[in-house]
JSON list of C-alpha atoms in Angstrom, two decimals:
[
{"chain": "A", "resi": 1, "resn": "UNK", "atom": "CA", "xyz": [-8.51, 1.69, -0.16]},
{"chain": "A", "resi": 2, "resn": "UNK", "atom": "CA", "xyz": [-9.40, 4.66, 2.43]},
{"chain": "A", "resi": 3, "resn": "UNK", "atom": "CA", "xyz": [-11.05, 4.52, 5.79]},
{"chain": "A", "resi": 4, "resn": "UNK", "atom": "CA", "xyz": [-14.64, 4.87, 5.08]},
{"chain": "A", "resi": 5, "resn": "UNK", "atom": "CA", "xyz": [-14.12, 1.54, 2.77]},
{"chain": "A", "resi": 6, "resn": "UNK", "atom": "CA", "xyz": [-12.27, -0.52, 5.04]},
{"chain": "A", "resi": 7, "resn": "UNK", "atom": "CA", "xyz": [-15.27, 0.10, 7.98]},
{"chain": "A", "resi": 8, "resn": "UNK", "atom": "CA", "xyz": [-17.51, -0.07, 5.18]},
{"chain": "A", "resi": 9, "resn": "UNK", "atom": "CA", "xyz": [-16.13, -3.86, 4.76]},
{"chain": "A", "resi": 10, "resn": "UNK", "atom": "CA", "xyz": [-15.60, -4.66, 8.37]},
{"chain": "A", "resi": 11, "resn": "UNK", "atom": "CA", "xyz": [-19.41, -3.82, 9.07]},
{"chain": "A", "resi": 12, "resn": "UNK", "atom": "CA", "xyz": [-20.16, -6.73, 6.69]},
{"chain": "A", "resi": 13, "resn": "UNK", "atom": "CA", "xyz": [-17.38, -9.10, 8.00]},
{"chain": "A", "resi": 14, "resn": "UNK", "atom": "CA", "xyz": [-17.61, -11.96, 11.03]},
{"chain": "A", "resi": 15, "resn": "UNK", "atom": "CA", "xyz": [-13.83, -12.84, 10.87]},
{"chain": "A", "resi": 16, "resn": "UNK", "atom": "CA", "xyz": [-10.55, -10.43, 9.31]},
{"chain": "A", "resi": 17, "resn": "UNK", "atom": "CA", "xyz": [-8.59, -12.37, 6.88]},
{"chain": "A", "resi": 18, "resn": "UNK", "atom": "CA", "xyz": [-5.53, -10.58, 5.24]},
{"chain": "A", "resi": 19, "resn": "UNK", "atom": "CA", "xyz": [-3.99, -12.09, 2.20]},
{"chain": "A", "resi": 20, "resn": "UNK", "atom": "CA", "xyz": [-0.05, -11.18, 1.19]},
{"chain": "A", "resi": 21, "resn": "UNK", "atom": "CA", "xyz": [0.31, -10.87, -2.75]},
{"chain": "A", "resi": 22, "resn": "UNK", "atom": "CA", "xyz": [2.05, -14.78, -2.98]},
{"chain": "A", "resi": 23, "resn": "UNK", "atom": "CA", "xyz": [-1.72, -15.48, -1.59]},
{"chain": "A", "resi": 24, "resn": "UNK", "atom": "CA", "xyz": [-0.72, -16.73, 2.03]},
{"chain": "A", "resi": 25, "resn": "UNK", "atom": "CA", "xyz": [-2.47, -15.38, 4.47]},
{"chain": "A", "resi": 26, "resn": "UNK", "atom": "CA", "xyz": [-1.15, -13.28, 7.61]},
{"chain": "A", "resi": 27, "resn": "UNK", "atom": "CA", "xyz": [-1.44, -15.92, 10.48]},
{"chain": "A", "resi": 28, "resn": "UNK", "atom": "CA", "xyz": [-5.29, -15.31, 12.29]},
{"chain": "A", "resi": 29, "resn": "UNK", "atom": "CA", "xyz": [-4.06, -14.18, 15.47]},
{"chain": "A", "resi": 30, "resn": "UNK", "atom": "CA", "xyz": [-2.03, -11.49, 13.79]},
{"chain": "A", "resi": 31, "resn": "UNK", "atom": "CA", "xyz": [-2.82, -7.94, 15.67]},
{"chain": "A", "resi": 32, "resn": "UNK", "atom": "CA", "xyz": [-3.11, -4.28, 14.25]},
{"chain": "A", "resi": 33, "resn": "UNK", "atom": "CA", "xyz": [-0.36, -2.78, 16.90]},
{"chain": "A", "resi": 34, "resn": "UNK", "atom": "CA", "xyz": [-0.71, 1.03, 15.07]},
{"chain": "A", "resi": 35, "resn": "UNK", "atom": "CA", "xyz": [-2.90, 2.86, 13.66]},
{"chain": "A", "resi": 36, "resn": "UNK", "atom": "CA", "xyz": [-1.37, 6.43, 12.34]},
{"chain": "A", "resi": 37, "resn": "UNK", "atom": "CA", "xyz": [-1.15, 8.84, 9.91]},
{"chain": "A", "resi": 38, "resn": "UNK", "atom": "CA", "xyz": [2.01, 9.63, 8.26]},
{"chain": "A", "resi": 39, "resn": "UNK", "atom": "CA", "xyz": [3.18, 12.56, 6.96]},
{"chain": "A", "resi": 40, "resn": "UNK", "atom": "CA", "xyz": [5.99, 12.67, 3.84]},
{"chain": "A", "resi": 41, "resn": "UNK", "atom": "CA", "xyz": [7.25, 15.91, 2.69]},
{"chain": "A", "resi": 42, "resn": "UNK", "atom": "CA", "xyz": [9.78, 15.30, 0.22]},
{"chain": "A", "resi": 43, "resn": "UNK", "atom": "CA", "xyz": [11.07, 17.15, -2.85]},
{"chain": "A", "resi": 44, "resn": "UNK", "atom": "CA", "xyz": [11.46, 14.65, -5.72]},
{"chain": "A", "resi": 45, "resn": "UNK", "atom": "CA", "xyz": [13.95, 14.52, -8.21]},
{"chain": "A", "resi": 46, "resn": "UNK", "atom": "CA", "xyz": [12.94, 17.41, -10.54]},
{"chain": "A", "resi": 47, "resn": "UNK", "atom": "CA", "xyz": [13.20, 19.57, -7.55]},
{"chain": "A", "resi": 48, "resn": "UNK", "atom": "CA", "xyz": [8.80, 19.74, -6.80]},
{"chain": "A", "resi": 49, "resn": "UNK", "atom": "CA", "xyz": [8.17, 19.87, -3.49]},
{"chain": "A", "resi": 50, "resn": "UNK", "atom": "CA", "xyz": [5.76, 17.25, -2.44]},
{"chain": "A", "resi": 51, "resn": "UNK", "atom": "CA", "xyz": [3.62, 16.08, 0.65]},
{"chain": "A", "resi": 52, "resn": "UNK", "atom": "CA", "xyz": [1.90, 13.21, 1.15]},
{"chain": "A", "resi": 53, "resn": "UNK", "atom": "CA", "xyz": [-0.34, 11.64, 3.82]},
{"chain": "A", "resi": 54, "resn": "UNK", "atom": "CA", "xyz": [-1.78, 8.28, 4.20]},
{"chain": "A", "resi": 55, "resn": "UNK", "atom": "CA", "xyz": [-3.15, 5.86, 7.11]},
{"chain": "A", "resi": 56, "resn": "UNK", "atom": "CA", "xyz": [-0.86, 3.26, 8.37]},
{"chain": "A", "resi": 57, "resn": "UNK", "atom": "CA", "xyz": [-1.95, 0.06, 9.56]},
{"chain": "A", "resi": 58, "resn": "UNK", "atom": "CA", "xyz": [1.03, -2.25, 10.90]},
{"chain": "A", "resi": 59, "resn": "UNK", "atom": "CA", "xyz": [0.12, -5.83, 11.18]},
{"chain": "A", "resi": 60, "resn": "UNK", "atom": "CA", "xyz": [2.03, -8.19, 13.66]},
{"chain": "A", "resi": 61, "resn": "UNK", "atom": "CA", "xyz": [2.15, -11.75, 14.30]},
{"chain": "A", "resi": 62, "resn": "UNK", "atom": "CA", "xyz": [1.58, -12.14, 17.79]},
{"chain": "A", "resi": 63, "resn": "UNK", "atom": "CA", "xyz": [2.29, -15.62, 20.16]},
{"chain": "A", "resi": 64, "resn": "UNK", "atom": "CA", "xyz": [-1.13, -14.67, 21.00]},
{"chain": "A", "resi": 65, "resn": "UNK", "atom": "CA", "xyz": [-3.65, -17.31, 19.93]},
{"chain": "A", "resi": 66, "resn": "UNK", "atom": "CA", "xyz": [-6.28, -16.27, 22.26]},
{"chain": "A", "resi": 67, "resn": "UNK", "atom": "CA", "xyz": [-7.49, -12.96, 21.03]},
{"chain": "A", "resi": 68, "resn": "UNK", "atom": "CA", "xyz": [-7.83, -12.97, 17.29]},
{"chain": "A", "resi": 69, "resn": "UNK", "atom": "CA", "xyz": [-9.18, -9.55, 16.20]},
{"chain": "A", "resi": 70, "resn": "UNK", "atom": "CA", "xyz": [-12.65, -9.17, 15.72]},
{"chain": "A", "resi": 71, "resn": "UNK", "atom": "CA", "xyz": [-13.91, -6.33, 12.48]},
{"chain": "A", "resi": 72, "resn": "UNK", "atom": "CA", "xyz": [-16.10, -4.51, 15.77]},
{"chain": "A", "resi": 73, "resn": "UNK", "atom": "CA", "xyz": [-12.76, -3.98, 17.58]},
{"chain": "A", "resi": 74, "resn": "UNK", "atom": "CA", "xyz": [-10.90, -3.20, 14.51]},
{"chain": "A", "resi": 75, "resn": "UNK", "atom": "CA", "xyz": [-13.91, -0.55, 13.45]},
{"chain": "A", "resi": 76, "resn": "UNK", "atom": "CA", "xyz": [-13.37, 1.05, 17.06]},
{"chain": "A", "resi": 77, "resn": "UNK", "atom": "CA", "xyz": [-9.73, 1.20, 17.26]},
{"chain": "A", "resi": 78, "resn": "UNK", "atom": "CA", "xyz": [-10.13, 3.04, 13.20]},
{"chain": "A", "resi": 79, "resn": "UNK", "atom": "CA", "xyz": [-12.67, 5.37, 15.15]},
{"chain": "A", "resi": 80, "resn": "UNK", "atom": "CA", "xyz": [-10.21, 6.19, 18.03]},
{"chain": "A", "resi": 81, "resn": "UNK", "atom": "CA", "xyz": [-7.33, 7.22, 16.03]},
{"chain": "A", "resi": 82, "resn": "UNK", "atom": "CA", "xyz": [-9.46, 9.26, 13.32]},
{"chain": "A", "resi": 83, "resn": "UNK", "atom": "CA", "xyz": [-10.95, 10.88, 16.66]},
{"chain": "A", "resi": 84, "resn": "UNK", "atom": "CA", "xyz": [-7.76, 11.96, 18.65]},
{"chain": "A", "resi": 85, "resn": "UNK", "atom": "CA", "xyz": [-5.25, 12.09, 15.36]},
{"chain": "A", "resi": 86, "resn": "UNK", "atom": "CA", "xyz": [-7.68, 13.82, 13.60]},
{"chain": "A", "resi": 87, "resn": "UNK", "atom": "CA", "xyz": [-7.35, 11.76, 10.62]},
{"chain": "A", "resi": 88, "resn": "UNK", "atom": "CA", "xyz": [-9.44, 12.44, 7.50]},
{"chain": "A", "resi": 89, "resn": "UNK", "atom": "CA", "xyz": [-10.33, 9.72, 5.00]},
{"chain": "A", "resi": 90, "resn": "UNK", "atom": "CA", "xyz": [-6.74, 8.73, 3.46]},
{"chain": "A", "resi": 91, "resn": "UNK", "atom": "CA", "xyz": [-5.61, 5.99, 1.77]},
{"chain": "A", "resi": 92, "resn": "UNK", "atom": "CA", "xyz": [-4.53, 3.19, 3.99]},
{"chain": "A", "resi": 93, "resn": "UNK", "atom": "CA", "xyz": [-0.79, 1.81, 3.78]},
{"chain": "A", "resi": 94, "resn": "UNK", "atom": "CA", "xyz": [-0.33, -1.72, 5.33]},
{"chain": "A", "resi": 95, "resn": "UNK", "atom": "CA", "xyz": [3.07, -2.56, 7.09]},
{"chain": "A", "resi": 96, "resn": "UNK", "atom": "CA", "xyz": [3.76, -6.79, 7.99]},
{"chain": "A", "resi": 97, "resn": "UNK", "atom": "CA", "xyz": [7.17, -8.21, 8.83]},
{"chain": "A", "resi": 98, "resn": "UNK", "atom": "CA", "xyz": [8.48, -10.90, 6.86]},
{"chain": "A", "resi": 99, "resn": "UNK", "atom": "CA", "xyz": [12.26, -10.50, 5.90]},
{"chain": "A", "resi": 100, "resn": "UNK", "atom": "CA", "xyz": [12.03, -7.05, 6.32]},
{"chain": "A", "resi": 101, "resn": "UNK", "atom": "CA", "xyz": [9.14, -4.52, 6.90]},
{"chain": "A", "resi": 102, "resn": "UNK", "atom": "CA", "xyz": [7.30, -4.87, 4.29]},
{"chain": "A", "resi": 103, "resn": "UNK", "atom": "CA", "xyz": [4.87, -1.95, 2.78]},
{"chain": "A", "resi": 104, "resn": "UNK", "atom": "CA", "xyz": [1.89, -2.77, 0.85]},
{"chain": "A", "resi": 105, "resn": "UNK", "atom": "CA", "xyz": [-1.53, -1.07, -0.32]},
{"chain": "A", "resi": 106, "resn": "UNK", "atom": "CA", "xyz": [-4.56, -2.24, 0.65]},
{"chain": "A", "resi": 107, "resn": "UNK", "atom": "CA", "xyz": [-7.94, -3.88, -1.46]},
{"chain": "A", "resi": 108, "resn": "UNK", "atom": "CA", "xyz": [-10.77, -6.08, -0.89]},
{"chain": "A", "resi": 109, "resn": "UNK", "atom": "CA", "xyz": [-12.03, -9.10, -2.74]},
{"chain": "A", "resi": 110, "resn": "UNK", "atom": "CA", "xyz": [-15.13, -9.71, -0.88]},
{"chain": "A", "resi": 111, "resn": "UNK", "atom": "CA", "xyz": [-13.39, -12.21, 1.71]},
{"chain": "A", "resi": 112, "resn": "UNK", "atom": "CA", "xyz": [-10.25, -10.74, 2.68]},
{"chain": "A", "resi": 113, "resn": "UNK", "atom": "CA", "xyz": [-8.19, -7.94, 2.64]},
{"chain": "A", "resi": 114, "resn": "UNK", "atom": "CA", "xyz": [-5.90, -8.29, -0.23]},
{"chain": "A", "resi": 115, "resn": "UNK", "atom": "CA", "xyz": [-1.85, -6.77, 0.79]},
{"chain": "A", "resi": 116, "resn": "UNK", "atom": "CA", "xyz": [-0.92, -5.51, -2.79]},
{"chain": "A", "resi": 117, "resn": "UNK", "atom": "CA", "xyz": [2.37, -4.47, -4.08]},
{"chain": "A", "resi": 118, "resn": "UNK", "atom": "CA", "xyz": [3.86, -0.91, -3.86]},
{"chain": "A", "resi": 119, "resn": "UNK", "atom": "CA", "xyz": [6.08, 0.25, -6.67]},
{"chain": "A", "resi": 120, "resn": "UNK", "atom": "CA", "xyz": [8.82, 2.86, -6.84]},
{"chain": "A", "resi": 121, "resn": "UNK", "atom": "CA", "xyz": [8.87, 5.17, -9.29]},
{"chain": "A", "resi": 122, "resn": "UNK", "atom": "CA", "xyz": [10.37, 8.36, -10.58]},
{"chain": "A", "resi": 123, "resn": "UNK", "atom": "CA", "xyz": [7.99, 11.44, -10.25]},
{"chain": "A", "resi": 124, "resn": "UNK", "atom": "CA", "xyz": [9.62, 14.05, -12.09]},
{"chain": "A", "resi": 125, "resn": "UNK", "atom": "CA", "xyz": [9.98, 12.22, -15.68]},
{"chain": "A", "resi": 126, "resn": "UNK", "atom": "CA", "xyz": [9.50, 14.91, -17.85]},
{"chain": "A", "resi": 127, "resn": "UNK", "atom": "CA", "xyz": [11.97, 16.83, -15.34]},
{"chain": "A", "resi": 128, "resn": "UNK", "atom": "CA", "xyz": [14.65, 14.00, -15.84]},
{"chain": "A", "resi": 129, "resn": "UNK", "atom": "CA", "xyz": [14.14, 13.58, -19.47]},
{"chain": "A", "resi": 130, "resn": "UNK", "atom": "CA", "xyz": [12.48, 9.80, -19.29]},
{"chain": "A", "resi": 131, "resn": "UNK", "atom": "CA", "xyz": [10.01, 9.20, -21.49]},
{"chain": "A", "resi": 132, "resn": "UNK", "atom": "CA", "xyz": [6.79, 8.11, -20.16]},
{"chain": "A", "resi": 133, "resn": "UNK", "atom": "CA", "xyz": [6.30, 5.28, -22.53]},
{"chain": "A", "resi": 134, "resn": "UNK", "atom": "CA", "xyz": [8.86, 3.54, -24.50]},
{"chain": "A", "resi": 135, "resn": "UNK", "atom": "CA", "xyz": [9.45, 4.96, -28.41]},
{"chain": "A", "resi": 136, "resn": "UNK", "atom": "CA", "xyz": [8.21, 2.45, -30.95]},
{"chain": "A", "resi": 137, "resn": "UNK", "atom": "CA", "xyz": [10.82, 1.48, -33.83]},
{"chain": "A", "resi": 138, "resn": "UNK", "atom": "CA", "xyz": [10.82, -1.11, -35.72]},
{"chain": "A", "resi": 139, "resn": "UNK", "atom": "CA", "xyz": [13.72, -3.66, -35.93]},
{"chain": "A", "resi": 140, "resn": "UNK", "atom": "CA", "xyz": [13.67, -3.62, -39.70]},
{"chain": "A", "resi": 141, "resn": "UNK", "atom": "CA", "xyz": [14.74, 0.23, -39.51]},
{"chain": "A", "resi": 142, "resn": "UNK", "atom": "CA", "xyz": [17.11, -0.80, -36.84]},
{"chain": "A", "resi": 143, "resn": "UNK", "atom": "CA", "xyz": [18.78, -3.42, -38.79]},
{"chain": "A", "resi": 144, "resn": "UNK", "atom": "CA", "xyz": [19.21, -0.71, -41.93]},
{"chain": "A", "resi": 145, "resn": "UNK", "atom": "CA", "xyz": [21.28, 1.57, -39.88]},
{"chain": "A", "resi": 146, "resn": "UNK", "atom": "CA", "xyz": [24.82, 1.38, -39.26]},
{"chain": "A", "resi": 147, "resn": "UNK", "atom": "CA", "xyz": [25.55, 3.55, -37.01]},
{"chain": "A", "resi": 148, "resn": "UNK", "atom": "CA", "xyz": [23.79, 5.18, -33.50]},
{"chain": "A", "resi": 149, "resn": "UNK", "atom": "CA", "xyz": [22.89, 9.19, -33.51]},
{"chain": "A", "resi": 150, "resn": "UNK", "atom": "CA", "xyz": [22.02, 10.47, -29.85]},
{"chain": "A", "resi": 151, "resn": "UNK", "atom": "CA", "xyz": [18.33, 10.71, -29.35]},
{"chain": "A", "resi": 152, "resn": "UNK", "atom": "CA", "xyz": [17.48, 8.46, -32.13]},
{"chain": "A", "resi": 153, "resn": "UNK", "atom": "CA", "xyz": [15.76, 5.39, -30.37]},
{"chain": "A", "resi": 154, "resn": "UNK", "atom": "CA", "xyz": [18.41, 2.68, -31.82]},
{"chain": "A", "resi": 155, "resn": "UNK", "atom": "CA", "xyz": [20.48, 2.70, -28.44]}
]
């Protein structure tokens, strides 16, 4: 999800409800404590040199009962940092303590704000000679060989 569809949302919205991917939800008087863009330069494994940028939202689960956050407030403190960060319309990247800081992506089902699963992943495959999906053989044909050559798919 990027900016302009999480304010898009909020306008709609009369409470903020975000749900973690076991489908708990982040306790209601959580608080959005930054707002930010981050920058990643990085060169990946086949040796590209990459950049990335995306908006960070980190969620925290205050002692503070009192002042849940309302969508308006959220909606002006997205405006702020845009404003004086000078952030375009990136994808937001949600961070929420449980055993660890956790990092998750960001959707909507119409409710709430759904925390979904981030992956690793290997961005120079073809670089690092993985195959991008997994060779089909039949077992038959395995079963009829004896022996392993390199680079045949029986291994």
């Amino acid at each position: 999800m990027k900016l302009s569809e999480i304010k898009q949302h909020l306008a709609s919205l009369k409470t903020i409800a975000f749900q973690l991917p076991d489908g708990s939800l982040v306790p209601t008087h959580f608080h959005v404590t930054e707002v930010g863009k981050i920058t990643k330069n990085f060169i990946d494994c086949g040796g590209t040199v990459r950049n990335e940028e995306v908006v960070n939202f980190q969620l925290w689960n205050a002692n503070d009962y009192d002042h849940k956050l309302h969508p308006e407030k959220l909606v002006h403190i997205i405006e702020l940092s845009e404003k004086e960060l000078n952030i375009p319309d990136l994808k937001i990247e949600v961070e929420y303590q449980g055993s660890t800081i956790g990092k998750y992506g960001l959707d909507f089902d119409e409710t709430n704000f759904l925390l979904t699963t981030k992956q690793t992943d290997c961005l120079a495959k073809d670089n690092c000679g993985i195959p991008t999906e997994k060779p089909s053989v039949k077992l038959s044909d395995l079963q009829k060989q004896t022996t392993c050559e390199p680079n045949s798919g029986c291994c």
